[in-house]
CSV table of C-alpha atoms in Angstrom, one decimal:
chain,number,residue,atom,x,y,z
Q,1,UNK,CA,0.0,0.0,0.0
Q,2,UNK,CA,1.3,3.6,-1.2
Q,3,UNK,CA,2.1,6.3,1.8
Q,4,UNK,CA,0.2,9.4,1.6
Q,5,UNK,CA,2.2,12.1,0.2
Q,6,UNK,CA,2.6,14.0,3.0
Q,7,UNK,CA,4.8,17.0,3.6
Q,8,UNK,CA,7.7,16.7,6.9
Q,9,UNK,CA,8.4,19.8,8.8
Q,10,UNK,CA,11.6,21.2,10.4
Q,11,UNK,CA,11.1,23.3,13.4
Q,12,UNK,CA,13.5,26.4,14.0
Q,13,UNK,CA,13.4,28.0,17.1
Q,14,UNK,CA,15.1,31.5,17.0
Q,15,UNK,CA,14.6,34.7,19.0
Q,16,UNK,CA,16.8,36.8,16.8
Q,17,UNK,CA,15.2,38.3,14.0
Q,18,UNK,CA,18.4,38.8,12.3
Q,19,UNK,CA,19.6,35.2,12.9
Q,20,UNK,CA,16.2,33.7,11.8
Q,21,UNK,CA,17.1,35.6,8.8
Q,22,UNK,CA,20.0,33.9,7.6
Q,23,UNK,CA,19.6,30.8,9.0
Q,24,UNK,CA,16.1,31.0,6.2
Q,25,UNK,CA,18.5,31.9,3.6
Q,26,UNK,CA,21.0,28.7,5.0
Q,27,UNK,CA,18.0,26.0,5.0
Q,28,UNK,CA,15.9,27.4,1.9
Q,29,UNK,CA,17.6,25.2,-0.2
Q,30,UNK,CA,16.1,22.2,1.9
Q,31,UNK,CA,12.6,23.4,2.3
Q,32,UNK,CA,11.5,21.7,-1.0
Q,33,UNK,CA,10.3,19.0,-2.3
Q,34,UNK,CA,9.0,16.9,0.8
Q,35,UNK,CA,10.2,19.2,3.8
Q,36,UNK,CA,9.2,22.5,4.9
Q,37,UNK,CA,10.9,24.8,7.8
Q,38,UNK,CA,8.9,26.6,10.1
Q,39,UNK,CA,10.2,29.3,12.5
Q,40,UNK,CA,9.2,29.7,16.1
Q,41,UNK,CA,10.2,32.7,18.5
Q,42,UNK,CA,9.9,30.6,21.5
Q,43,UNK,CA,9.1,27.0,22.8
Q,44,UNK,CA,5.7,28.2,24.0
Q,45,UNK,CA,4.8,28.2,20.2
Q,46,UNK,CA,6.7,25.5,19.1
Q,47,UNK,CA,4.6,24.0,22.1
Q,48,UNK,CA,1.0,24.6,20.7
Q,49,UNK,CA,2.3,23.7,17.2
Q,50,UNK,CA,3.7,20.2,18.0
Q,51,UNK,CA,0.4,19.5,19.7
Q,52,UNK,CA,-1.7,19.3,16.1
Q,53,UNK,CA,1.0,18.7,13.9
Q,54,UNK,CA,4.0,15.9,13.2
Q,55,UNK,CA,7.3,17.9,13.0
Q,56,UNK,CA,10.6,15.7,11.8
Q,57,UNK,CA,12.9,17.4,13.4
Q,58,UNK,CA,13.4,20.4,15.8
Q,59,UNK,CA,16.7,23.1,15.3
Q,60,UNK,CA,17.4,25.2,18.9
Q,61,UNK,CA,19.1,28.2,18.2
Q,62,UNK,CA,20.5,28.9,21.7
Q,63,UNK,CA,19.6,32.4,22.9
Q,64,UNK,CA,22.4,34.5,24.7
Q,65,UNK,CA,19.4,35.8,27.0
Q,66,UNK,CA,19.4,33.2,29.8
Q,67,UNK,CA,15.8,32.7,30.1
Q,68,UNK,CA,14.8,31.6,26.8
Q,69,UNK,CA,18.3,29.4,26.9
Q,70,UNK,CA,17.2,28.0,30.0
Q,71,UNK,CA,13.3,27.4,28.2
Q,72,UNK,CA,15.0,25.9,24.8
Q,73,UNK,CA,16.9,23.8,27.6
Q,74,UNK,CA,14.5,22.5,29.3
Q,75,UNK,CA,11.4,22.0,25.8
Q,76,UNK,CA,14.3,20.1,24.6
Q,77,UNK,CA,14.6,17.8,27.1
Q,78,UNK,CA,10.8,16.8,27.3
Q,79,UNK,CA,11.5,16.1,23.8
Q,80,UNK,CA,13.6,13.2,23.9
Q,81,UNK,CA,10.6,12.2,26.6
Q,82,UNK,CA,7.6,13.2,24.7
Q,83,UNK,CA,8.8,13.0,21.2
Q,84,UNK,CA,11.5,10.3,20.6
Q,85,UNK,CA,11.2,9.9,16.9
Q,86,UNK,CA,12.2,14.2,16.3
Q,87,UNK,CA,15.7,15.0,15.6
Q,88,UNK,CA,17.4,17.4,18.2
Q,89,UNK,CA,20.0,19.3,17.2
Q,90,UNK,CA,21.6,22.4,18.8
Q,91,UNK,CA,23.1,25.9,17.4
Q,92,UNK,CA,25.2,26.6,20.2
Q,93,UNK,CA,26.2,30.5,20.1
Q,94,UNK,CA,30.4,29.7,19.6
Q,95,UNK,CA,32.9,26.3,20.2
Q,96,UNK,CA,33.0,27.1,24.0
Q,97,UNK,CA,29.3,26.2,24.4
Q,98,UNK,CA,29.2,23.3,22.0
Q,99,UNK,CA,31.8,21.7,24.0
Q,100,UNK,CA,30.6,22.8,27.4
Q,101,UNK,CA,27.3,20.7,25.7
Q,102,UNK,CA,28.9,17.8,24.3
Q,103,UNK,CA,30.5,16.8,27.5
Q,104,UNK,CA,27.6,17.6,30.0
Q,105,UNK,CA,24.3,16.1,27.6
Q,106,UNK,CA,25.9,13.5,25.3
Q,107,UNK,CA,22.1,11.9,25.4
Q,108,UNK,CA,19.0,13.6,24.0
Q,109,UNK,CA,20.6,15.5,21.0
Q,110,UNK,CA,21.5,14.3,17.8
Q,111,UNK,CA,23.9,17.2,16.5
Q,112,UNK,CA,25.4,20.5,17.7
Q,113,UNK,CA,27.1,23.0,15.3
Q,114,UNK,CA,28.6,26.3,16.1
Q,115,UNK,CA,26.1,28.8,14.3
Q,116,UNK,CA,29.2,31.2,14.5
Q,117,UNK,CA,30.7,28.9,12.0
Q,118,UNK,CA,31.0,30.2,8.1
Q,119,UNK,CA,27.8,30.5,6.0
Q,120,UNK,CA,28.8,26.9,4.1
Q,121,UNK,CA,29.9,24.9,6.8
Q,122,UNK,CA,26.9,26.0,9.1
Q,123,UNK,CA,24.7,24.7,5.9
Q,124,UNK,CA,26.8,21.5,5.0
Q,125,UNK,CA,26.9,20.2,8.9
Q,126,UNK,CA,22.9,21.1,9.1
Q,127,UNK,CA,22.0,19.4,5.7
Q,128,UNK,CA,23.8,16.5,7.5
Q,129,UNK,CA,22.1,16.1,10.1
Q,130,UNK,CA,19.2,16.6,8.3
Q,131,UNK,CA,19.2,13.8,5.4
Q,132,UNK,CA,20.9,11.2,7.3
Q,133,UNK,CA,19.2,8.2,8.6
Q,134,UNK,CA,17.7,8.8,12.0
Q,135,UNK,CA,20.2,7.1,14.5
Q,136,UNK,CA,19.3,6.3,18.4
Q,137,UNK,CA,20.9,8.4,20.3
Q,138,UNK,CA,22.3,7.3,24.3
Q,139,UNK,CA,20.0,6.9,27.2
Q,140,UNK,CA,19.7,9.0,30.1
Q,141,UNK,CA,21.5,7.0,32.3
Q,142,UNK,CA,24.1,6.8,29.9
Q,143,UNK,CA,24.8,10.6,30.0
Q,144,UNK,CA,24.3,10.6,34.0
Q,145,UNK,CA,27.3,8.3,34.1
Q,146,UNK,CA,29.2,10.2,32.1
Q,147,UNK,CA,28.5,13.5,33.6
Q,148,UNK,CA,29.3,11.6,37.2
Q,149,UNK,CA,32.6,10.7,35.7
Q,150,UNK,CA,33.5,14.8,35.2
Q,151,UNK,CA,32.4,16.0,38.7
Q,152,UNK,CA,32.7,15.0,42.1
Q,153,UNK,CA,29.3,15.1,44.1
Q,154,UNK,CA,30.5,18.7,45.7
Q,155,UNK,CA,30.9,19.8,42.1
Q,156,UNK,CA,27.9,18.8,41.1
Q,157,UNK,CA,26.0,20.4,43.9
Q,158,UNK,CA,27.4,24.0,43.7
Q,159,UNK,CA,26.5,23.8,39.8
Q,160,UNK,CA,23.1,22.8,40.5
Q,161,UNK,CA,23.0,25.7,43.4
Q,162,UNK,CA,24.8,28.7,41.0
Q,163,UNK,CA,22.4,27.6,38.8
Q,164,UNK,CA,19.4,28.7,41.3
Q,165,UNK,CA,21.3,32.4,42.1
Q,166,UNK,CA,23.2,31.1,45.3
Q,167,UNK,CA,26.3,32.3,46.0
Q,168,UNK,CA,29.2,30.6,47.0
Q,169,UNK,CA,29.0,31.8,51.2
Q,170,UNK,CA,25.1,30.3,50.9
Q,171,UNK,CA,26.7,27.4,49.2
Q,172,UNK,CA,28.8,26.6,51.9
Q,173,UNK,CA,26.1,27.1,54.3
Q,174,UNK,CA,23.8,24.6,52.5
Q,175,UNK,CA,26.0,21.9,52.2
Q,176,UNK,CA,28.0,22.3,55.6
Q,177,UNK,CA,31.5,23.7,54.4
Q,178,UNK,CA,34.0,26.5,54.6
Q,179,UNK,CA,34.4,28.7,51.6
Q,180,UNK,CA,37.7,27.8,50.9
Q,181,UNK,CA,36.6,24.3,50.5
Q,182,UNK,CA,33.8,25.6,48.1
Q,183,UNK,CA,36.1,27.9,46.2
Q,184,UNK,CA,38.5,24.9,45.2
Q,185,UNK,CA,35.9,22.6,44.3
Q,186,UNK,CA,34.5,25.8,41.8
Q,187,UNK,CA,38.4,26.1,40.3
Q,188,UNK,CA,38.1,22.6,39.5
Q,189,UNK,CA,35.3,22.3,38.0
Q,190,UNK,CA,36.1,25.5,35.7
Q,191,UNK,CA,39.2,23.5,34.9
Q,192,UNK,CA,38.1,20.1,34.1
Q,193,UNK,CA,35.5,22.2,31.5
Q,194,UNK,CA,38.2,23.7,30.5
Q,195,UNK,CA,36.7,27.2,31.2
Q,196,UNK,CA,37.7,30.5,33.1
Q,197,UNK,CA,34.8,32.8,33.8
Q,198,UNK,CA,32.0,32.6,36.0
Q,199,UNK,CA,29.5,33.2,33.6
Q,200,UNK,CA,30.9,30.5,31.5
Q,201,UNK,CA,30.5,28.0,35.0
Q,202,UNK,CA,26.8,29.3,34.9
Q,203,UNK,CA,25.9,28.2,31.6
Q,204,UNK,CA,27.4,25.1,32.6
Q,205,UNK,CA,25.5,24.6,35.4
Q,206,UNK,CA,22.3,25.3,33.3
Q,207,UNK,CA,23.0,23.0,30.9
Q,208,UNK,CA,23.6,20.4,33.2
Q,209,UNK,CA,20.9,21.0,35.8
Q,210,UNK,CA,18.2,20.9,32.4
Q,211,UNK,CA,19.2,18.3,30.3
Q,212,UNK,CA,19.7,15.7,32.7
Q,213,UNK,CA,17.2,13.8,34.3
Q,214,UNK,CA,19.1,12.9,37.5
Q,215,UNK,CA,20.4,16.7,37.9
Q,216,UNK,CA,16.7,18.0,37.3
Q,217,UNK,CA,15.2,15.7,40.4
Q,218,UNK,CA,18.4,17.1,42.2
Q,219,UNK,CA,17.9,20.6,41.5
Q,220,UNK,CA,14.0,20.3,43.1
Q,221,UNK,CA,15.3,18.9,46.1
Q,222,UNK,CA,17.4,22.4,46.1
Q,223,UNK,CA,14.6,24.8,45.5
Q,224,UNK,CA,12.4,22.7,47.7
């Protein structure tokens, strides 16, 4: 029996109305045939959208407002959950955050690319992701391990509680230390990330704290 003839869309979300811009001039060459791409400001849209209609795969452009990081974050997540069969794939804002990403979430995506990347590169590595035969990507668990096999438990914790506006002195009250204690076990984390500002540390912890399961279910018991 012949399948209906139906048309796949490709869902963009993108804040920036000068990004969305060229990132429709990157992927107009793919919205033919078969495929269409549709762009969404936020994931509250995207939201409502994906309730009435099939989407093949889902493109979040990460937002250097924390917020609607944070949001794409998080709608990505209940993805994998909700939505197994969409592609996920990433436009991290520069090679800092796609590997801050690739070693915290190596579950629930499919692809990241650096959208600071040049014009044909950006379009060849998305074009790849997008025509190639839909792989499996890791469990959860499987990115919980690897993300316990970064951090120690201390580590973990004060990227969890950074992520949530504490600061390191409340830090040290909540889990029972001195703040010398804290502060080494911040240097090391910045160094086994391989970064060397706070607000680099931060989007870690975001990350972290919203793409894995385990770190989500710790982070409640924080705000709790």
């Amino acid at each position: 029996m012949g399948q209906p003839n139906t048309t796949r869309c490709i869902a963009v979300v993108e804040p920036c109305a000068m990004t969305e811009i060229g990132l429709r001039h990157i992927l107009n060459e793919y919205s033919t045939g078969n495929y269409c791409v549709h762009f969404f400001k936020d994931v509250h849209s995207l939201r409502r959208t994906l309730r009435v209609r099939d989407i093949t795969a889902v493109i979040f452009s990460l937002s250097g407002q924390r917020w609607l990081r944070v949001d794409s974050l998080l709608y990505l997540r209940d993805i994998a959950y909700s939505h197994p069969e969409v592609r996920r794939i990433i436009l991290a804002k520069d090679n800092g955050e796609v590997n801050l990403i690739k070693k915290l979430t190596p579950s629930c995506l499919h692809g990241i690319i650096n959208k600071a990347t040049c014009r044909e590169v950006l379009q060849q590595e998305l074009f790849l992701l997008l025509l190639q035969p839909a792989q499996p990507v890791d469990q959860p668990l499987n990115s919980q391990i690897a993300v316990c096999q970064i951090f120690s438990p201390t580590e973990h914790s004060i990227l969890c509680y950074m992520t949530y506006g504490y600061s390191l002195l409340e830090i040290a009250l909540q889990l029972g230390r001195n703040i010398k204690t804290i502060r080494a076990h911040k240097c090391n984390a910045m160094i086994k990330l391989g970064i060397s500002s706070d607000l680099a540390l931060l989007s870690a912890g975001d990350i972290l704290v919203h793409l894995s399961p385990e770190s989500v279910t710790n982070a409640h018991a924080i705000v709790a």
